[in-house]
Amino acid sequence: MASPVGDEYYDGSRIFSWVSDLSGLPLDQVNFVISQVLALACAPLFRNTLHPSTTSPAARHAFGLVLGLAFGYFCFGMQAIHLGGLPALCYVVMRTQDPHIMQRMVLGVALIYLSCIHLHRQIYDYGSYTLDITGPLMVITQKVTSLAFSLHDGLTRRDDELTADQKYHVIRKMPTALEYFSYMFHFQALMCGPILFYRDYIDFIHGHSFLKYPPPSAGHVDNNSNSRKVILEPSPYLVVFKKVVCSVLCAVFFLSLIPSFPIQRLKEPEFLEETSMPSKMLYLVIATTVCRFKYYHAWLLADAICNASGLGFNGYDSKGRARWDLISNVDILKFEIGLSLRDSIEQWNKGTTRWLRMVVYERAPRYRTVLTYALSALWHGFYPGYYLTFMSGALFTFASRSVRRSIREYFVHSRPMKAMYDVATMITTRIVMGYITFSFLLLEFWPSIQVFLHLYLFLHVLGFLALWLLPVLLPPSRRASRPEKSGATSNGVVSALH
């Protein structure tokens, strides 16, 4: 590990220290941006020079693997050894253990390894936002565990025992070492995700992604060949350009506003004692919104890198336009203007939602909601602020469901009333989002509790009243109280976890 003293904790390359000095940005952020720009420049090689029609799968695996390792070492130095350590241990478990229990052992090994790295970071670099190895290790943990569960399904279970999603991801053959480590380290998503499931990765490597979805019109088919029709792959470059532009705009927005709305201001006695309650809430909403643009920047840029290499194609929409959202981690507009907490959070870190549902929620015979929350919390680390956010998120997920069942039916019979209800729920969602997520960013327990206390825990109180008192005062009708479809319920519970 790197030296745990101040800025020296960061162990990445210092070649571009002069860029850090000129720009005023921390070196870890400079290295991250440089690695992602280089990845974006290399990505088109997968679509052109290394196209699956002219290049063997082994060559495509090796190219992605080597670049990923190079970028990992550039950004993390000797810490990058953990990028190999965690998946190597898990691969040994997959190869040597009984497939009936192998998936749980892989989950245990991966979480223990990740937890040790989380604790090391928390002890020696507490509260720091310096880029370190924990981010990529969190994504690798998702990959190894999802692969292990898919192998377990393929080697030990019949098709009629699997859900539709499990059938899609099922794997019936143990990956070779090259396939496995290429999947773990491919450069497109190594730094910050998004998580790519093994089935989709192998389809991409072998060029099957475009064959799964027939083109919507003859305009996508080349009829010049006498022997067969050749599907012309849709170009991703317009989508890539849009995502890169949006990513840059998000970075500019974040860097411009974060000095005016630092999350650390919540710890200042002057802010807590002298700021009015409405002003405190407004600051929470603005500050947490500004912080989200850092994630938007990273996720959109990573998505663009994947798309530029041909990864992420997801068929065509109703108008015949190619969709490049197979592994997209966020839909900014739907998140920011969502009409409910569930609707908003389903658009945030969508890959993690799918992972949690895949490895816990759909498999646990009992206590699946509690176990899903527990896995999400452990995966994130051990900062107290995370757990305050998770517990508050659970409360407001169920409270919002109670409000919807008791109140919504009174507003749906008139278009103006429905519009008023939608506006009210959208504003309420924004307020609740700021209220429950500031502790995730602040990290610390007592400073977060102090903020809650200076707000008189008013939303927590309203949340408990919505759960216990509202159904008594306004009993939901039979129609409103009927349980939702299992898929929707699953999404609603799981999506509130991260």
Short mmCIF file of C-alpha atoms in Angstrom, two decimals:
data_model
loop_
_atom_site.label_atom_id
_atom_site.label_comp_id
_atom_site.label_asym_id
_atom_site.label_seq_id
_atom_site.Cartn_x
_atom_site.Cartn_y
_atom_site.Cartn_z
CA MET A 1 0.00 0.00 0.00
CA ALA A 2 1.02 3.62 -0.42
CA SER A 3 2.40 5.71 2.40
CA PRO A 4 -0.53 6.78 4.56
CA VAL A 5 0.70 10.29 5.26
CA GLY A 6 -1.33 13.16 3.87
CA ASP A 7 -1.23 13.52 0.08
CA GLU A 8 1.41 10.81 -0.11
CA TYR A 9 -1.36 8.25 0.36
CA TYR A 10 -1.95 8.58 -3.38
CA ASP A 11 0.38 6.16 -5.14
CA GLY A 12 -0.41 6.92 -8.79
CA SER A 13 1.94 8.28 -11.41
CA ARG A 14 3.36 11.76 -10.82
CA ILE A 15 4.39 12.37 -14.43
CA PHE A 16 1.65 14.96 -14.82
CA SER A 17 2.26 16.81 -11.56
CA TRP A 18 2.91 19.93 -13.63
CA VAL A 19 -0.64 19.71 -15.02
CA SER A 20 -1.92 19.50 -11.46
CA ASP A 21 0.13 22.55 -10.50
CA LEU A 22 -1.08 24.57 -13.48
CA SER A 23 -4.74 23.61 -13.19
CA GLY A 24 -5.04 23.57 -9.42
CA LEU A 25 -6.71 20.15 -9.60
CA PRO A 26 -5.49 17.32 -7.36
CA LEU A 27 -3.11 14.91 -9.09
CA ASP A 28 -5.44 11.96 -8.64
CA GLN A 29 -8.18 13.77 -10.58
CA VAL A 30 -5.72 14.81 -13.30
CA ASN A 31 -4.57 11.20 -13.73
CA PHE A 32 -8.16 9.97 -13.80
CA VAL A 33 -9.13 12.40 -16.57
CA ILE A 34 -5.98 11.61 -18.58
CA SER A 35 -6.58 7.86 -18.32
CA GLN A 36 -10.19 8.26 -19.44
CA VAL A 37 -9.27 10.51 -22.37
CA LEU A 38 -6.66 7.95 -23.48
CA ALA A 39 -9.26 5.20 -23.11
CA LEU A 40 -11.68 7.19 -25.25
CA ALA A 41 -8.97 7.58 -27.91
CA CYS A 42 -8.21 3.83 -27.87
CA ALA A 43 -11.83 2.67 -27.82
CA PRO A 44 -12.52 3.03 -31.58
CA LEU A 45 -9.78 0.46 -32.24
CA PHE A 46 -12.23 -2.19 -31.01
CA ARG A 47 -14.77 -1.18 -33.69
CA ASN A 48 -12.30 -0.77 -36.51
CA THR A 49 -8.84 -2.32 -36.34
CA LEU A 50 -9.89 -5.07 -33.91
CA HIS A 51 -13.36 -5.73 -35.28
CA PRO A 52 -14.56 -9.28 -34.41
CA SER A 53 -14.93 -10.11 -38.11
CA THR A 54 -11.18 -9.71 -38.62
CA THR A 55 -9.72 -10.29 -35.16
CA SER A 56 -9.78 -13.35 -32.91
CA PRO A 57 -11.53 -13.17 -29.54
CA ALA A 58 -8.18 -13.86 -27.85
CA ALA A 59 -6.63 -10.77 -29.43
CA ARG A 60 -9.58 -8.62 -28.37
CA HIS A 61 -9.38 -10.03 -24.83
CA ALA A 62 -5.65 -9.35 -24.66
CA PHE A 63 -5.92 -5.79 -25.97
CA GLY A 64 -8.55 -4.80 -23.40
CA LEU A 65 -6.65 -6.58 -20.61
CA VAL A 66 -3.26 -4.97 -21.31
CA LEU A 67 -4.71 -1.47 -21.62
CA GLY A 68 -6.70 -1.94 -18.43
CA LEU A 69 -3.64 -3.02 -16.48
CA ALA A 70 -1.64 -0.08 -17.87
CA PHE A 71 -4.30 2.44 -16.87
CA GLY A 72 -4.64 0.79 -13.46
CA TYR A 73 -0.92 1.07 -12.75
CA PHE A 74 -0.83 4.65 -14.07
CA CYS A 75 -3.59 5.74 -11.70
CA PHE A 76 -2.83 3.63 -8.63
CA GLY A 77 0.82 2.56 -8.75
CA MET A 78 1.61 -0.43 -6.55
CA GLN A 79 -1.92 -0.34 -5.14
CA ALA A 80 -2.92 -1.88 -8.48
CA ILE A 81 -1.71 -5.24 -7.15
CA HIS A 82 -5.08 -5.48 -5.41
CA LEU A 83 -6.80 -5.31 -8.80
CA GLY A 84 -5.25 -8.71 -9.44
CA GLY A 85 -5.33 -10.06 -5.90
CA LEU A 86 -9.09 -10.04 -5.34
CA PRO A 87 -10.16 -11.64 -8.64
CA ALA A 88 -7.27 -14.14 -8.52
CA LEU A 89 -8.41 -15.47 -5.15
CA CYS A 90 -12.00 -15.65 -6.36
CA TYR A 91 -10.96 -17.48 -9.54
CA VAL A 92 -9.22 -20.13 -7.43
CA VAL A 93 -12.43 -20.54 -5.43
CA MET A 94 -14.50 -20.88 -8.62
CA ARG A 95 -12.11 -23.50 -9.98
CA THR A 96 -11.74 -25.61 -6.85
CA GLN A 97 -14.99 -25.50 -4.91
CA ASP A 98 -18.29 -27.30 -5.29
CA PRO A 99 -20.52 -25.27 -7.67
CA HIS A 100 -23.41 -25.68 -5.21
CA ILE A 101 -21.64 -23.49 -2.63
CA MET A 102 -18.98 -21.79 -4.74
CA GLN A 103 -21.01 -18.62 -5.35
CA ARG A 104 -21.41 -17.91 -1.63
CA MET A 105 -17.73 -18.52 -0.99
CA VAL A 106 -16.80 -16.10 -3.78
CA LEU A 107 -19.15 -13.51 -2.30
CA GLY A 108 -17.55 -13.96 1.11
CA VAL A 109 -13.95 -13.80 -0.16
CA ALA A 110 -14.64 -10.73 -2.31
CA LEU A 111 -16.42 -8.84 0.47
CA ILE A 112 -13.73 -9.65 3.05
CA TYR A 113 -10.97 -8.50 0.69
CA LEU A 114 -12.88 -5.33 -0.24
CA SER A 115 -13.69 -4.63 3.41
CA CYS A 116 -10.01 -4.84 4.38
CA ILE A 117 -9.15 -2.25 1.73
CA HIS A 118 -12.06 -0.04 2.85
CA LEU A 119 -10.85 -0.22 6.46
CA HIS A 120 -7.24 0.52 5.51
CA ARG A 121 -8.37 3.60 3.61
CA GLN A 122 -10.66 4.70 6.44
CA ILE A 123 -7.96 4.31 9.11
CA TYR A 124 -5.09 5.99 7.29
CA ASP A 125 -6.86 8.49 5.05
CA TYR A 126 -10.13 9.18 6.89
CA GLY A 127 -12.65 11.35 5.11
CA SER A 128 -10.50 11.86 2.02
CA TYR A 129 -11.95 11.92 -1.48
CA THR A 130 -8.61 11.08 -3.09
CA LEU A 131 -8.98 8.59 -5.92
CA ASP A 132 -7.75 5.22 -4.74
CA ILE A 133 -8.10 1.53 -5.47
CA THR A 134 -11.38 1.04 -3.60
CA GLY A 135 -13.46 2.38 -6.53
CA PRO A 136 -12.26 -0.17 -9.11
CA LEU A 137 -12.30 -2.92 -6.48
CA MET A 138 -15.97 -2.23 -5.80
CA VAL A 139 -16.73 -2.76 -9.50
CA ILE A 140 -14.53 -5.89 -9.64
CA THR A 141 -16.42 -7.25 -6.61
CA GLN A 142 -19.66 -6.84 -8.55
CA LYS A 143 -18.16 -8.64 -11.53
CA VAL A 144 -16.71 -11.65 -9.68
CA THR A 145 -19.83 -12.22 -7.60
CA SER A 146 -22.28 -11.85 -10.50
CA LEU A 147 -20.13 -14.24 -12.55
CA ALA A 148 -20.04 -16.74 -9.69
CA PHE A 149 -23.82 -16.73 -9.29
CA SER A 150 -24.32 -17.07 -13.05
CA LEU A 151 -21.94 -20.06 -13.08
CA HIS A 152 -23.77 -21.57 -10.13
CA ASP A 153 -27.05 -21.24 -12.06
CA GLY A 154 -25.57 -22.81 -15.17
CA LEU A 155 -23.81 -25.72 -13.46
CA THR A 156 -26.33 -26.71 -10.77
CA ARG A 157 -29.84 -25.55 -11.70
CA ARG A 158 -32.40 -26.45 -14.37
CA ASP A 159 -33.88 -23.87 -16.70
CA ASP A 160 -37.32 -24.16 -15.10
CA GLU A 161 -35.79 -23.15 -11.77
CA LEU A 162 -34.44 -19.86 -13.12
CA THR A 163 -36.08 -16.48 -13.45
CA ALA A 164 -36.07 -14.77 -16.84
CA ASP A 165 -33.17 -12.57 -15.77
CA GLN A 166 -31.18 -15.54 -14.47
CA LYS A 167 -31.76 -17.39 -17.75
CA TYR A 168 -30.34 -14.44 -19.65
CA HIS A 169 -27.17 -14.30 -17.53
CA VAL A 170 -26.66 -18.04 -17.03
CA ILE A 171 -23.15 -19.37 -17.80
CA ARG A 172 -22.57 -23.07 -18.37
CA LYS A 173 -18.83 -23.12 -18.96
CA MET A 174 -16.02 -21.96 -16.70
CA PRO A 175 -14.19 -19.00 -18.31
CA THR A 176 -10.57 -19.48 -19.29
CA ALA A 177 -7.98 -17.41 -17.43
CA LEU A 178 -7.72 -14.99 -20.38
CA GLU A 179 -11.50 -14.56 -20.62
CA TYR A 180 -11.82 -14.12 -16.87
CA PHE A 181 -9.08 -11.55 -16.31
CA SER A 182 -9.94 -9.68 -19.48
CA TYR A 183 -13.48 -9.36 -18.16
CA MET A 184 -12.16 -8.07 -14.84
CA PHE A 185 -9.67 -5.55 -16.24
CA HIS A 186 -10.99 -4.41 -19.63
CA PHE A 187 -10.06 -0.76 -19.88
CA GLN A 188 -13.46 0.64 -20.86
CA ALA A 189 -14.99 0.28 -17.40
CA LEU A 190 -12.09 -0.41 -15.04
CA MET A 191 -11.83 3.01 -13.42
CA CYS A 192 -15.41 3.72 -12.34
CA GLY A 193 -17.67 1.15 -13.98
CA PRO A 194 -20.32 0.75 -15.13
CA ILE A 195 -20.65 -2.91 -14.21
CA LEU A 196 -20.84 -5.12 -17.29
CA PHE A 197 -22.21 -8.61 -16.80
CA TYR A 198 -20.20 -11.49 -18.23
CA ARG A 199 -22.83 -12.57 -20.77
CA ASP A 200 -22.89 -9.08 -22.32
CA TYR A 201 -19.09 -8.84 -22.30
CA ILE A 202 -18.63 -12.14 -24.13
CA ASP A 203 -21.30 -11.14 -26.69
CA PHE A 204 -19.32 -7.94 -27.28
CA ILE A 205 -15.98 -9.72 -27.65
CA HIS A 206 -17.36 -12.24 -30.13
CA GLY A 207 -19.39 -9.65 -32.05
CA HIS A 208 -22.79 -11.09 -31.13
CA SER A 209 -24.18 -7.85 -29.71
CA PHE A 210 -25.48 -6.60 -33.05
CA LEU A 211 -26.80 -10.00 -34.13
CA LYS A 212 -29.23 -10.26 -31.19
CA TYR A 213 -31.31 -7.33 -32.43
CA PRO A 214 -32.55 -7.40 -36.03
CA PRO A 215 -32.39 -4.04 -37.81
CA PRO A 216 -35.78 -2.30 -38.02
CA SER A 217 -35.59 -1.55 -41.74
CA ALA A 218 -33.84 -2.50 -44.92
CA GLY A 219 -31.78 0.62 -44.57
CA HIS A 220 -29.59 -1.25 -42.11
CA VAL A 221 -28.94 -4.19 -44.42
CA ASP A 222 -26.34 -4.50 -47.14
CA ASN A 223 -27.86 -6.50 -50.05
CA ASN A 224 -24.78 -6.33 -52.29
CA SER A 225 -23.59 -9.72 -51.13
CA ASN A 226 -24.90 -12.55 -53.31
CA SER A 227 -24.56 -15.17 -50.60
CA ARG A 228 -26.07 -13.48 -47.60
CA LYS A 229 -27.28 -10.23 -46.16
CA VAL A 230 -24.80 -8.38 -44.01
CA ILE A 231 -26.07 -6.35 -41.05
CA LEU A 232 -24.53 -2.91 -41.02
CA GLU A 233 -23.66 -1.92 -37.47
CA PRO A 234 -25.07 1.41 -36.34
CA SER A 235 -22.45 4.04 -35.59
CA PRO A 236 -22.17 5.11 -31.93
CA TYR A 237 -20.22 8.29 -32.57
CA LEU A 238 -23.10 10.77 -32.39
CA VAL A 239 -24.14 9.23 -29.06
CA VAL A 240 -20.52 9.26 -27.91
CA PHE A 241 -20.18 12.93 -28.84
CA LYS A 242 -23.33 13.85 -26.91
CA LYS A 243 -22.22 11.93 -23.82
CA VAL A 244 -18.74 13.44 -23.88
CA VAL A 245 -20.19 16.97 -24.20
CA CYS A 246 -22.61 16.32 -21.34
CA SER A 247 -19.78 14.87 -19.27
CA VAL A 248 -17.63 17.97 -19.82
CA LEU A 249 -20.55 20.25 -18.98
CA CYS A 250 -21.18 18.32 -15.77
CA ALA A 251 -17.49 18.67 -14.81
CA VAL A 252 -17.57 22.42 -15.50
CA PHE A 253 -20.80 22.79 -13.54
CA PHE A 254 -19.35 20.87 -10.59
CA LEU A 255 -16.02 22.74 -10.53
CA SER A 256 -17.75 26.11 -10.88
CA LEU A 257 -20.30 25.63 -8.10
CA ILE A 258 -18.65 23.36 -5.54
CA PRO A 259 -16.56 26.23 -4.03
CA SER A 260 -19.83 28.07 -3.30
CA PHE A 261 -21.64 25.03 -1.90
CA PRO A 262 -19.10 22.83 -0.09
CA ILE A 263 -20.69 19.96 1.81
CA GLN A 264 -18.28 20.59 4.71
CA ARG A 265 -20.11 23.83 5.49
CA LEU A 266 -22.76 21.71 7.20
CA LYS A 267 -20.28 21.17 10.05
CA GLU A 268 -19.80 24.88 10.76
CA PRO A 269 -21.46 26.15 13.98
CA GLU A 270 -22.38 29.40 12.24
CA PHE A 271 -24.37 27.50 9.60
CA LEU A 272 -26.11 25.30 12.15
CA GLU A 273 -26.94 28.02 14.69
CA GLU A 274 -27.62 31.11 12.60
CA THR A 275 -29.16 29.80 9.39
CA SER A 276 -32.93 29.49 9.23
CA MET A 277 -34.48 26.06 8.80
CA PRO A 278 -35.74 26.75 5.24
CA SER A 279 -32.28 28.04 4.30
CA LYS A 280 -30.66 24.93 5.73
CA MET A 281 -32.93 22.70 3.66
CA LEU A 282 -32.33 24.75 0.53
CA TYR A 283 -28.58 24.46 1.06
CA LEU A 284 -28.86 20.67 1.53
CA VAL A 285 -30.77 20.34 -1.74
CA ILE A 286 -28.34 22.55 -3.70
CA ALA A 287 -25.13 21.12 -2.20
CA THR A 288 -26.11 17.49 -2.75
CA THR A 289 -27.27 18.28 -6.30
CA VAL A 290 -23.93 19.93 -7.10
CA CYS A 291 -22.03 16.92 -5.73
CA ARG A 292 -24.01 14.57 -7.98
CA PHE A 293 -22.55 16.22 -11.07
CA LYS A 294 -19.17 14.73 -10.19
CA TYR A 295 -20.71 11.28 -10.58
CA TYR A 296 -22.56 12.31 -13.74
CA HIS A 297 -19.26 13.43 -15.27
CA ALA A 298 -17.47 10.16 -14.49
CA TRP A 299 -20.33 7.86 -15.48
CA LEU A 300 -21.16 9.62 -18.75
CA LEU A 301 -17.50 9.63 -19.79
CA ALA A 302 -17.17 5.91 -18.96
CA ASP A 303 -20.37 5.21 -20.89
CA ALA A 304 -19.01 7.11 -23.89
CA ILE A 305 -15.79 5.06 -23.79
CA CYS A 306 -17.78 1.83 -23.82
CA ASN A 307 -19.98 3.00 -26.69
CA ALA A 308 -17.01 4.19 -28.76
CA SER A 309 -15.62 0.65 -28.64
CA GLY A 310 -18.97 -0.83 -29.73
CA LEU A 311 -19.97 -1.86 -26.22
CA GLY A 312 -23.42 -0.99 -24.90
CA PHE A 313 -25.62 -1.50 -27.97
CA ASN A 314 -29.14 -2.35 -26.80
CA GLY A 315 -31.24 -2.74 -29.93
CA TYR A 316 -33.50 -0.15 -31.54
CA ASP A 317 -36.29 2.01 -30.21
CA SER A 318 -39.79 2.32 -31.70
CA LYS A 319 -38.54 4.90 -34.22
CA GLY A 320 -35.74 2.67 -35.48
CA ARG A 321 -32.97 4.57 -33.73
CA ALA A 322 -30.09 2.60 -32.23
CA ARG A 323 -30.03 2.50 -28.43
CA TRP A 324 -26.67 2.62 -26.66
CA ASP A 325 -27.86 2.31 -23.07
CA LEU A 326 -27.27 -1.36 -22.22
CA ILE A 327 -24.85 -0.54 -19.40
CA SER A 328 -25.65 3.14 -18.80
CA ASN A 329 -25.38 3.93 -15.10
CA VAL A 330 -27.59 7.01 -14.91
CA ASP A 331 -30.36 8.91 -16.66
CA ILE A 332 -29.80 12.45 -15.40
CA LEU A 333 -33.08 13.99 -16.49
CA LYS A 334 -35.26 11.18 -15.13
CA PHE A 335 -33.36 11.25 -11.87
CA GLU A 336 -33.54 14.99 -11.31
CA ILE A 337 -37.23 15.38 -12.20
CA GLY A 338 -38.50 12.04 -10.91
CA LEU A 339 -42.01 12.17 -9.46
CA SER A 340 -41.20 9.84 -6.57
CA LEU A 341 -38.23 8.65 -4.57
CA ARG A 342 -38.43 5.26 -6.25
CA ASP A 343 -38.67 6.69 -9.76
CA SER A 344 -35.65 8.91 -9.17
CA ILE A 345 -33.36 6.40 -7.51
CA GLU A 346 -34.08 3.73 -10.13
CA GLN A 347 -32.19 5.99 -12.54
CA TRP A 348 -29.13 6.26 -10.26
CA ASN A 349 -26.29 3.73 -10.37
CA LYS A 350 -28.51 1.36 -12.32
CA GLY A 351 -25.82 -1.30 -12.66
CA THR A 352 -25.59 -1.65 -8.89
CA THR A 353 -29.37 -1.98 -8.72
CA ARG A 354 -29.22 -4.91 -11.15
CA TRP A 355 -26.32 -6.47 -9.26
CA LEU A 356 -28.07 -6.30 -5.87
CA ARG A 357 -31.21 -7.79 -7.34
CA MET A 358 -29.22 -10.52 -9.07
CA VAL A 359 -27.11 -11.75 -6.15
CA VAL A 360 -29.37 -11.13 -3.14
CA TYR A 361 -32.93 -9.92 -3.61
CA GLU A 362 -34.07 -12.63 -6.03
CA ARG A 363 -32.29 -15.41 -4.15
CA ALA A 364 -32.78 -14.86 -0.43
CA PRO A 365 -35.64 -17.06 0.88
CA ARG A 366 -36.29 -14.71 3.82
CA TYR A 367 -35.37 -11.22 5.01
CA ARG A 368 -34.37 -10.33 1.46
CA THR A 369 -34.93 -6.60 1.94
CA VAL A 370 -32.75 -6.53 5.06
CA LEU A 371 -30.06 -8.68 3.43
CA THR A 372 -30.05 -6.49 0.34
CA TYR A 373 -29.59 -3.36 2.42
CA ALA A 374 -26.83 -5.10 4.37
CA LEU A 375 -24.92 -6.08 1.24
CA SER A 376 -25.20 -2.59 -0.21
CA ALA A 377 -23.93 -1.04 3.02
CA LEU A 378 -21.00 -3.46 3.34
CA TRP A 379 -20.07 -2.97 -0.32
CA HIS A 380 -19.85 0.80 0.13
CA GLY A 381 -17.62 0.66 3.20
CA PHE A 382 -17.81 1.60 6.86
CA TYR A 383 -18.30 5.34 7.08
CA PRO A 384 -21.22 6.05 9.46
CA GLY A 385 -22.71 8.55 7.03
CA TYR A 386 -23.39 5.75 4.56
CA TYR A 387 -25.50 3.86 7.07
CA LEU A 388 -27.48 6.95 8.05
CA THR A 389 -28.34 7.40 4.38
CA PHE A 390 -29.28 3.74 3.93
CA MET A 391 -31.51 3.67 7.02
CA SER A 392 -33.18 6.94 6.09
CA GLY A 393 -33.60 5.70 2.53
CA ALA A 394 -35.37 2.58 3.77
CA LEU A 395 -37.73 4.65 5.92
CA PHE A 396 -38.66 7.05 3.13
CA THR A 397 -39.01 4.30 0.56
CA PHE A 398 -41.74 2.67 2.63
CA ALA A 399 -43.20 6.04 3.72
CA SER A 400 -43.54 7.24 0.14
CA ARG A 401 -45.26 3.97 -0.74
CA SER A 402 -47.72 4.54 2.12
CA VAL A 403 -48.44 8.11 1.00
CA ARG A 404 -49.03 6.98 -2.55
CA ARG A 405 -51.52 4.31 -1.48
CA SER A 406 -53.47 6.65 0.80
CA ILE A 407 -53.46 9.92 -1.14
CA ARG A 408 -52.81 9.44 -4.83
CA GLU A 409 -56.27 8.09 -5.67
CA TYR A 410 -57.83 11.46 -4.74
CA PHE A 411 -55.85 13.26 -7.48
CA VAL A 412 -55.95 10.97 -10.49
CA HIS A 413 -59.49 11.69 -11.71
CA SER A 414 -58.78 15.23 -12.91
CA ARG A 415 -55.94 16.33 -15.17
CA PRO A 416 -55.27 19.60 -13.26
CA MET A 417 -55.34 17.75 -9.93
CA LYS A 418 -53.03 15.05 -11.29
CA ALA A 419 -50.61 17.73 -12.55
CA MET A 420 -50.67 19.42 -9.14
CA TYR A 421 -50.00 16.08 -7.45
CA ASP A 422 -47.06 15.37 -9.78
CA VAL A 423 -45.49 18.78 -9.15
CA ALA A 424 -45.91 18.36 -5.40
CA THR A 425 -44.34 14.89 -5.39
CA MET A 426 -41.44 16.05 -7.58
CA ILE A 427 -40.63 18.93 -5.21
CA THR A 428 -41.02 16.68 -2.19
CA THR A 429 -38.69 14.11 -3.75
CA ARG A 430 -36.01 16.76 -4.26
CA ILE A 431 -36.30 17.84 -0.61
CA VAL A 432 -36.18 14.26 0.68
CA MET A 433 -33.22 13.48 -1.57
CA GLY A 434 -31.18 16.32 -0.11
CA TYR A 435 -32.25 15.39 3.41
CA ILE A 436 -31.19 11.74 3.23
CA THR A 437 -28.06 11.96 1.05
CA PHE A 438 -26.03 14.74 2.70
CA SER A 439 -24.77 12.26 5.33
CA PHE A 440 -23.49 9.99 2.54
CA LEU A 441 -21.27 12.88 1.41
CA LEU A 442 -20.40 14.18 4.87
CA LEU A 443 -19.36 10.65 5.95
CA GLU A 444 -19.17 11.41 9.69
CA PHE A 445 -21.74 10.38 12.31
CA TRP A 446 -21.98 13.22 14.84
CA PRO A 447 -21.83 16.08 12.33
CA SER A 448 -24.65 14.37 10.40
CA ILE A 449 -26.69 13.85 13.57
CA GLN A 450 -26.19 17.52 14.46
CA VAL A 451 -27.64 18.57 11.12
CA PHE A 452 -30.65 16.29 11.63
CA LEU A 453 -31.19 17.68 15.13
CA HIS A 454 -31.00 21.29 13.95
CA LEU A 455 -33.68 20.36 11.42
CA TYR A 456 -35.68 18.84 14.31
CA LEU A 457 -35.72 15.51 12.44
CA PHE A 458 -38.85 16.88 10.81
CA LEU A 459 -38.80 14.62 7.75
CA HIS A 460 -38.10 11.55 9.85
CA VAL A 461 -41.09 12.44 11.99
CA LEU A 462 -43.25 12.94 8.91
CA GLY A 463 -41.98 9.64 7.51
CA PHE A 464 -43.02 7.71 10.62
CA LEU A 465 -46.39 9.47 10.64
CA ALA A 466 -46.89 8.51 6.99
CA LEU A 467 -46.21 4.88 7.90
CA TRP A 468 -48.28 4.60 11.07
CA LEU A 469 -50.84 7.41 11.22
CA LEU A 470 -51.73 8.18 7.61
CA PRO A 471 -53.17 4.70 6.83
CA VAL A 472 -55.43 5.12 9.88
CA LEU A 473 -56.65 8.61 8.94
CA LEU A 474 -56.92 7.88 5.21
CA PRO A 475 -57.22 4.13 4.75
CA PRO A 476 -56.12 3.14 1.24
CA SER A 477 -58.76 1.63 -0.97
CA ARG A 478 -58.55 -2.04 -1.83
CA ARG A 479 -57.24 -1.21 -5.27
CA ALA A 480 -54.53 1.11 -3.92
CA SER A 481 -53.50 -1.35 -1.20
CA ARG A 482 -53.00 -4.29 -3.54
CA PRO A 483 -49.31 -5.30 -3.77
CA GLU A 484 -47.42 -4.20 -6.84
CA LYS A 485 -46.05 -6.65 -9.35
CA SER A 486 -43.05 -8.44 -7.99
CA GLY A 487 -40.68 -6.93 -10.51
CA ALA A 488 -41.71 -3.40 -9.67
CA THR A 489 -41.55 -4.07 -5.97
CA SER A 490 -38.11 -5.54 -6.35
CA ASN A 491 -36.89 -2.50 -8.23
CA GLY A 492 -38.40 -0.15 -5.67
CA VAL A 493 -36.73 -1.82 -2.70
CA VAL A 494 -33.38 -2.47 -4.29
CA SER A 495 -33.04 0.92 -5.95
CA ALA A 496 -33.05 2.79 -2.66
CA LEU A 497 -29.81 1.24 -1.54
CA HIS A 498 -27.02 3.24 -3.14
#
